[in-house]
Each structure stands twice: as structure tokens, then as C-alpha cells.
Coordinates of C-alpha atoms and ligand atoms in Angstrom, one line a residue:
X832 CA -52.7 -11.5 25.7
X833 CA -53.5 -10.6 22.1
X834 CA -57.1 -9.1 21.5
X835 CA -59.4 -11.3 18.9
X836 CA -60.3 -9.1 16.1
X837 CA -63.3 -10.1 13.7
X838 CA -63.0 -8.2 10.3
X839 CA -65.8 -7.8 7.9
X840 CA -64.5 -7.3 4.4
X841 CA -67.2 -6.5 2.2
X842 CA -65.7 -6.2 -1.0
X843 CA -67.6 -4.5 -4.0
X844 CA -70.8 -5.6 -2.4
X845 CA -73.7 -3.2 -0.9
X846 CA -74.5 0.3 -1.8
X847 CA -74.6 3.2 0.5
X848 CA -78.3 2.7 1.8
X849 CA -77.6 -1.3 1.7
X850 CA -74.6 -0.8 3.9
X851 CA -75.9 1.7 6.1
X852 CA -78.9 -0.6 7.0
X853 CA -76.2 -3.4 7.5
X854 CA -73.6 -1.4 9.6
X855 CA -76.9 -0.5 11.9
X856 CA -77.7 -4.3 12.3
X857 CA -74.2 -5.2 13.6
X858 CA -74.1 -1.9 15.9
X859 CA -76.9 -2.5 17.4
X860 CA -76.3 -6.3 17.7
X861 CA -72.8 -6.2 19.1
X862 CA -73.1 -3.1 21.7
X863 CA -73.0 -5.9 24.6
X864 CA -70.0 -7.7 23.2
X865 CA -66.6 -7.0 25.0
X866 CA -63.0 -8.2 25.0
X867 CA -63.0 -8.5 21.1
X868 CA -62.2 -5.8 18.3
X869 CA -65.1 -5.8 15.5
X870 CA -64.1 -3.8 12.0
X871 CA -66.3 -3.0 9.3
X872 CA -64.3 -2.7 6.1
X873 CA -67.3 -1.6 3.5
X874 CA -66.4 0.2 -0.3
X875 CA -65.1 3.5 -0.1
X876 CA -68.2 4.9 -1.2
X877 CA -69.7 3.9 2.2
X878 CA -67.0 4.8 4.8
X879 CA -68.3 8.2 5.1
X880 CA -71.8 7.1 5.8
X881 CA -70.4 4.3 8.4
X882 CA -68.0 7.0 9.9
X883 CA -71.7 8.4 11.3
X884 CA -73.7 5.0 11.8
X885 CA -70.6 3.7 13.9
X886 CA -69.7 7.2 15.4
X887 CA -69.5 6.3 19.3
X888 CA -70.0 2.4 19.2
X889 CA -67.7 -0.3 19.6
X890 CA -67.2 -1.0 16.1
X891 CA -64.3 -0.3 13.9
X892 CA -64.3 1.4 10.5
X893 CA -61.7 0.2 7.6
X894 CA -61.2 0.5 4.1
X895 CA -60.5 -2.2 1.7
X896 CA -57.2 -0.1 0.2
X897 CA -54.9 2.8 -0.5
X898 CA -52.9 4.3 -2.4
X899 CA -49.5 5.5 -1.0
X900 CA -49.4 8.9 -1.8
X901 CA -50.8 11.7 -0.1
X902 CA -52.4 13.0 -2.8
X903 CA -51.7 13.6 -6.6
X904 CA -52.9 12.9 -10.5
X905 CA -54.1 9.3 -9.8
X906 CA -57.0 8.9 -11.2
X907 CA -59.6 6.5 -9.7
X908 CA -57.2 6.3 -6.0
X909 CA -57.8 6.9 -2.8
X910 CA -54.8 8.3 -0.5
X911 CA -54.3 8.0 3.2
X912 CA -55.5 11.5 4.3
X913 CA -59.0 10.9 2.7
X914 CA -58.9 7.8 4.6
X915 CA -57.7 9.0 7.9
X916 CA -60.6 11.6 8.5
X917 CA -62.9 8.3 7.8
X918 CA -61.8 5.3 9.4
X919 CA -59.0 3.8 11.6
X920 CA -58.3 0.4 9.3
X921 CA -57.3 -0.8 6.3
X922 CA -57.0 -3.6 4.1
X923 CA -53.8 -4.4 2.1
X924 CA -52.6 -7.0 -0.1
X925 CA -55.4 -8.5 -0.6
X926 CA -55.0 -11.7 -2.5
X927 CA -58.2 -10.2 -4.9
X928 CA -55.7 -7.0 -5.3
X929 CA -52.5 -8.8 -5.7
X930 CA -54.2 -11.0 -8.3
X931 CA -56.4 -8.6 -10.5
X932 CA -54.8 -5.3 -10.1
X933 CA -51.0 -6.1 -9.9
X934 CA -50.5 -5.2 -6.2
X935 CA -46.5 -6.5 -5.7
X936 CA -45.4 -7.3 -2.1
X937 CA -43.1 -3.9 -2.6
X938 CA -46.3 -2.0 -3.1
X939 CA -47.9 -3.3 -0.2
X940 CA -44.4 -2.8 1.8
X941 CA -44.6 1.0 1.1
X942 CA -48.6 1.3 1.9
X943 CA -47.7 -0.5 5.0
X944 CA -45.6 2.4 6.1
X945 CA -47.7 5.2 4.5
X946 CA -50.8 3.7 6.8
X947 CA -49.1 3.8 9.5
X948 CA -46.9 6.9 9.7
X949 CA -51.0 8.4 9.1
X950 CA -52.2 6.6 11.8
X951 CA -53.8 3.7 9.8
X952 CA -53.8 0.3 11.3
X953 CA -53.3 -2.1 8.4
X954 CA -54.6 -5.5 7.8
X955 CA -52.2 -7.0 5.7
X956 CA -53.4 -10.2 3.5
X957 CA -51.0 -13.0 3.3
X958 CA -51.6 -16.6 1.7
X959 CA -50.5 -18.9 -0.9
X960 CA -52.6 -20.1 -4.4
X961 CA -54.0 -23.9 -5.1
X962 CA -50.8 -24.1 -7.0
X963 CA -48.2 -23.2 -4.4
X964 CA -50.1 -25.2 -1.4
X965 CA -50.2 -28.4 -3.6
X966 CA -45.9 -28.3 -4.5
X967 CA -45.7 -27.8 -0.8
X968 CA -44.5 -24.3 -1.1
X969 CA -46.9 -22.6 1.2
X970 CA -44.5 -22.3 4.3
X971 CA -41.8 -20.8 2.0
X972 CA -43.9 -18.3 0.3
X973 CA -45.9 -16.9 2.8
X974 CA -42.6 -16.6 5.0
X975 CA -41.6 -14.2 1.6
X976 CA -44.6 -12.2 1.6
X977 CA -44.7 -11.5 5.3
X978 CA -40.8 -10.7 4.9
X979 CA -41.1 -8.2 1.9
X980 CA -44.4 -6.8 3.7
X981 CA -42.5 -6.0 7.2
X982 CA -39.6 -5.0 5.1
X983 CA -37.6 -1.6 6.6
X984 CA -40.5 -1.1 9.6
X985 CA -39.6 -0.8 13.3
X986 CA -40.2 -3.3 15.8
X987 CA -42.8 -0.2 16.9
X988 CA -44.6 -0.3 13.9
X989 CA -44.9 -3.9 13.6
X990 CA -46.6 -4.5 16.8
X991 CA -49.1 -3.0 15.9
X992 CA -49.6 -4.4 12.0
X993 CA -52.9 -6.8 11.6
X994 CA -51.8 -9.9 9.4
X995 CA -54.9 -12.0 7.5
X996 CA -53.6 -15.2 6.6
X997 CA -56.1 -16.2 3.4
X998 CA -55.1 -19.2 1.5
X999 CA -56.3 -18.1 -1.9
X1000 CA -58.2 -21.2 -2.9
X1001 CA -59.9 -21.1 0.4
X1002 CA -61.7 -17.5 -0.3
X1003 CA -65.1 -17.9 -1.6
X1004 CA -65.0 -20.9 -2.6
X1005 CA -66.3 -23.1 0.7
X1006 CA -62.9 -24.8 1.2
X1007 CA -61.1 -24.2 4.2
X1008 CA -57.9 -24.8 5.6
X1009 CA -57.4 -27.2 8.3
X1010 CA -57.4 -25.3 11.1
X1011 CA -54.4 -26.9 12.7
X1012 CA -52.5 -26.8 9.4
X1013 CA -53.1 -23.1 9.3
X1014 CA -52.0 -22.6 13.2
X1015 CA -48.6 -24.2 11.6
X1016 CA -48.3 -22.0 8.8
X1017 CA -49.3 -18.9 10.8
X1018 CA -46.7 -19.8 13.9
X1019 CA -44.0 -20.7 11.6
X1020 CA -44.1 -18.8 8.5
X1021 CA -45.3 -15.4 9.9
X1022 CA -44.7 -15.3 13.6
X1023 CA -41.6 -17.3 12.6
X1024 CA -40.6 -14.5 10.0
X1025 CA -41.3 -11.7 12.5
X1026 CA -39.1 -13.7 15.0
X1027 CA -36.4 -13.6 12.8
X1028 CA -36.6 -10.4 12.0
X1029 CA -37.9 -8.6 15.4
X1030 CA -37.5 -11.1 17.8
X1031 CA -40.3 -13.3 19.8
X1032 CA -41.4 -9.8 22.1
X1033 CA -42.9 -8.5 18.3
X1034 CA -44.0 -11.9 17.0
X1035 CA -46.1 -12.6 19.8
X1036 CA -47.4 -9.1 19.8
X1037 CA -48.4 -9.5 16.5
X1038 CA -52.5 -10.2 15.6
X1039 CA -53.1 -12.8 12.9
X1040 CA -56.5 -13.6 11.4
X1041 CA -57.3 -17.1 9.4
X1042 CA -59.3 -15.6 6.3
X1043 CA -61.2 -18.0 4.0
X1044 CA -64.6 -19.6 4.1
X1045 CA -65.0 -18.2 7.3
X1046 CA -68.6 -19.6 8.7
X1047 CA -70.7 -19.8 11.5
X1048 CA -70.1 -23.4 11.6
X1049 CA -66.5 -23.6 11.8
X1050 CA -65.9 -20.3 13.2
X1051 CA -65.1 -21.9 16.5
X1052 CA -62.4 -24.6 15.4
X1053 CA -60.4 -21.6 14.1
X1054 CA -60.7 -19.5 17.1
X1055 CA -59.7 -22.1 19.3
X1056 CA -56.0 -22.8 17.8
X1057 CA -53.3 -20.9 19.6
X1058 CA -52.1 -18.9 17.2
X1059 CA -55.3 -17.7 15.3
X1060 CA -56.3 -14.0 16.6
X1061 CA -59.8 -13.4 14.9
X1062 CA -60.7 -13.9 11.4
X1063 CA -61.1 -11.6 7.9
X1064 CA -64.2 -12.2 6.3
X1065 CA -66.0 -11.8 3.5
X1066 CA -69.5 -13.6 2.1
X1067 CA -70.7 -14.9 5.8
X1068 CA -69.9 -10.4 6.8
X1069 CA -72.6 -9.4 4.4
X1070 CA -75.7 -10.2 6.9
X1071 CA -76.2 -9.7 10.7
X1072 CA -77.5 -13.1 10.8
X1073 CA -74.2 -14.6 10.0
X1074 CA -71.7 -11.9 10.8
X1075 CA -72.9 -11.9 14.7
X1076 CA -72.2 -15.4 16.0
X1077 CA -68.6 -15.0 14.3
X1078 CA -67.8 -11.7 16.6
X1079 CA -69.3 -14.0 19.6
X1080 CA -66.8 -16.7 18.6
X1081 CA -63.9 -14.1 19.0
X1082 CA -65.4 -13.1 22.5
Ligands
PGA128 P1 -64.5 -15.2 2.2 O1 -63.5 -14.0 1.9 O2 -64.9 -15.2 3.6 O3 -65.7 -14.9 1.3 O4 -63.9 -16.5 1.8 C1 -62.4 -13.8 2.8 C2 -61.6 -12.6 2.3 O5 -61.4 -12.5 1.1 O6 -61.2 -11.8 3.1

């Protein structure tokens, strides 16, 4: 039995006091809620605030990205021992990344196993652009990315890897997939791929999240396919109001 995790990825949205008031909120909203994981995954700037507000509760803290090395002349990056003292998560591959800041799926393969050999549980973002869906190659490329992601990690390490599948012209924009058609994509192209490559033991083991347009009103269609474990979100995680019934969706 996999355990639903609700991810809240706030992207470059909220300053520190704005995201301390918010992290407070969804403490104190979720302290009753049981049975499914809840991450908060605010800028860097906030994670050492958060580390406090959360300290004790049964919410998780996450970064939105890494760098791979330890540390070194990179100006601007953030490495996995900053990042380890802070939080227990973190985002990679996010299509936003992959998209604006050149992240390749051989990047994101070696911050994969840099997260995790720190300790880092990594949610890695997987999906295909409005192009790609509409030629019908969405089963073949996210089959790729999930490949080149897992690419040279134990059957260990990937039991314990988060995948976000996010369609790209589902994020921010409204537009979701259809839930059933991305149970499909998830149970073939990435617990497919891990099958392949690990057998079914792993792929089963393995957490997916549907990320897009993730709402209170269609929260629950999601939730209720077999193969969706929780959901990465970003615009409805930026207030209690609508962050909340999402984490009771996942209950
Ligand atoms: P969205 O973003 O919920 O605003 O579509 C999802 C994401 O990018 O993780």
C-alpha cells in the first residue's frame, strides 16, 4: 500500500514573512490528518524559516532544486549539504527548470543520486509538452525521461524516488489531463519503465503524483485512479483555503 503524498510547490512566490504565515496555516490545519504525507516545498530563502515553523509537526519540508555538488565556485547554487540540514525533499526536473534553465535528463540523473546518497528524497518531474501530447508521443517520451532519470540507481534507491507526472501544457494553465488517460501514461510509461528496468516489486513501490491544474474541484477524480499516489502542486498550494481540501483528498 503506497502512502498518498500531497506536494505544495510554491515556486518563486511568497517571501519569508508571507510564507511563514502560510506554512503556519497548513500546520495548524493538517495536525489531525493521518495516513497521507504533506510537503511544503517553498523558495530557498524560506526553508530555514519553515525548518522552525514545521519543526515537530506532520508536515514535510522540500526544496524546489539542487545542485549536484557538494559545494564549490557556483555562483547563485544551492548544494545538497545546505539542503540536508534544512529539509528532507526535493524537487527535480521540473518541467519550469528543464525548460528555462537547460536542466537535461543527465543532469537530473546525477542530482537524483546526489539527493539521495545525502539523504534527500527526490520528487522527480516527468511530463511531455502540447507538442509531443498532440503527435501522440507522450507514452514514448515520458518512458525516456523516467529511463535516463532512474538511469545507474539501485532497485534500493528507486523505491524510495517520488515521480510528479506534470504534462507541461497542463501546469498553470487550467487544463488538465484526463484523469484516466494519465493513470495510463503513469502505469505504462513510468511504472512500465521501472518494470523493465527493476522489476514489478520496485514499480509498484514507486509513489507517483499527477501534477497540473491540480484543484479542489477535481482533486478527487485524480486521487481516485489506481495508479495516481498524491499530487505536486503549485497555484491552488499558495493558500490554506485551497491547499487543505487537496491533503483531505489524499487521506
Ligand atoms: P500548477 O503547477 O498546479 O500551478 O499547475 C504544478 C507544478 O508545476 O508543479
Amino acid at each position: 500500500m503506497r502512502t498518498p503524498i500531497i506536494a505544495g510547490n510554491w515556486k518563486m512566490h511568497k517571501t519569508v514573512a508571507e510564507a511563514v504565515e502560510l506554512a503556519t496555516g497548513v500546520r495548524n490545519a493538517v495536525t489531525d490528518v493521518v495516513g497521507v504525507d504533506v510537503v511544503l516545498c517553498p523558495p530557498f530563502t524560506a526553508l530555514a524559516a519553515l525548518k522552525d515553523v514545521l519543526a515537530g509537526s506532520n508536515v514535510g519540508l522540500g526544496a524546489q532544486n539542487m545542485h549536484f555538488a557538494e559545494q564549490g565556485a557556483f555562483t547563485g547554487e544551492v548544494s545538497p549539504l545546505m539542503l540536508k540540514e534544512l529539509c528532507q525533499y526535493v524537487i527535480l526536473g521540473h518541467s519550469e527548470r528543464r525548460q528555462f534553465f537547460c536542466e537535461t535528463d543527465e543532469g537530473v540523473n546525477k542530482k537524483i543520486k546526489v539527493a539521495l546518497e545525502h539523504g534527500l528524497r527526490p520528487i522527480v518531474c516527468v511530463g511531455e509538452n502540447l507538442a509531443q501530447n498532440e503527435a501522440g508521443e507522450t507514452t514514448a517520451f515520458v518512458g525516456g525521461q523516467v529511463k535516463a532519470a532512474f538511469d545507474g540507481l539501485s532497485a534500493e534507491e528507486a523505491a524510495v524516488v517520488i515521480v510528479a507526472y506534470e504534462p507541461i501544457w497542463a501546469i498553470g494553465t487550467g487544463k488538465t489531463a484526463d484523469p484516466a488517460t494519465a493513470n495510463t501514461i503513469i502505469a505504462q510509461s513510468i511504472r512500465g519503465t521501472l518494470a523493465e528496468m527493476y522489476g514489478d516489486d520496485v514499480a509498484q513501490k514507486v509513489r507517483v503524483q499527477y501534477g497540473g491544474s491540480v484543484k479542489p474541484g477535481n482533486v478527487d477524480a485524480f486521487m481516485a485512479q489506481p495508479d495516481i499516489d498524491g499530487a505536486l502542486v503549485g497555484g491552488a498550494s499558495l493558500s490554506v483555503e485551497n491547499f487543505l481540501p487537496l491533503v483531505k483528498a489524499g487521506q
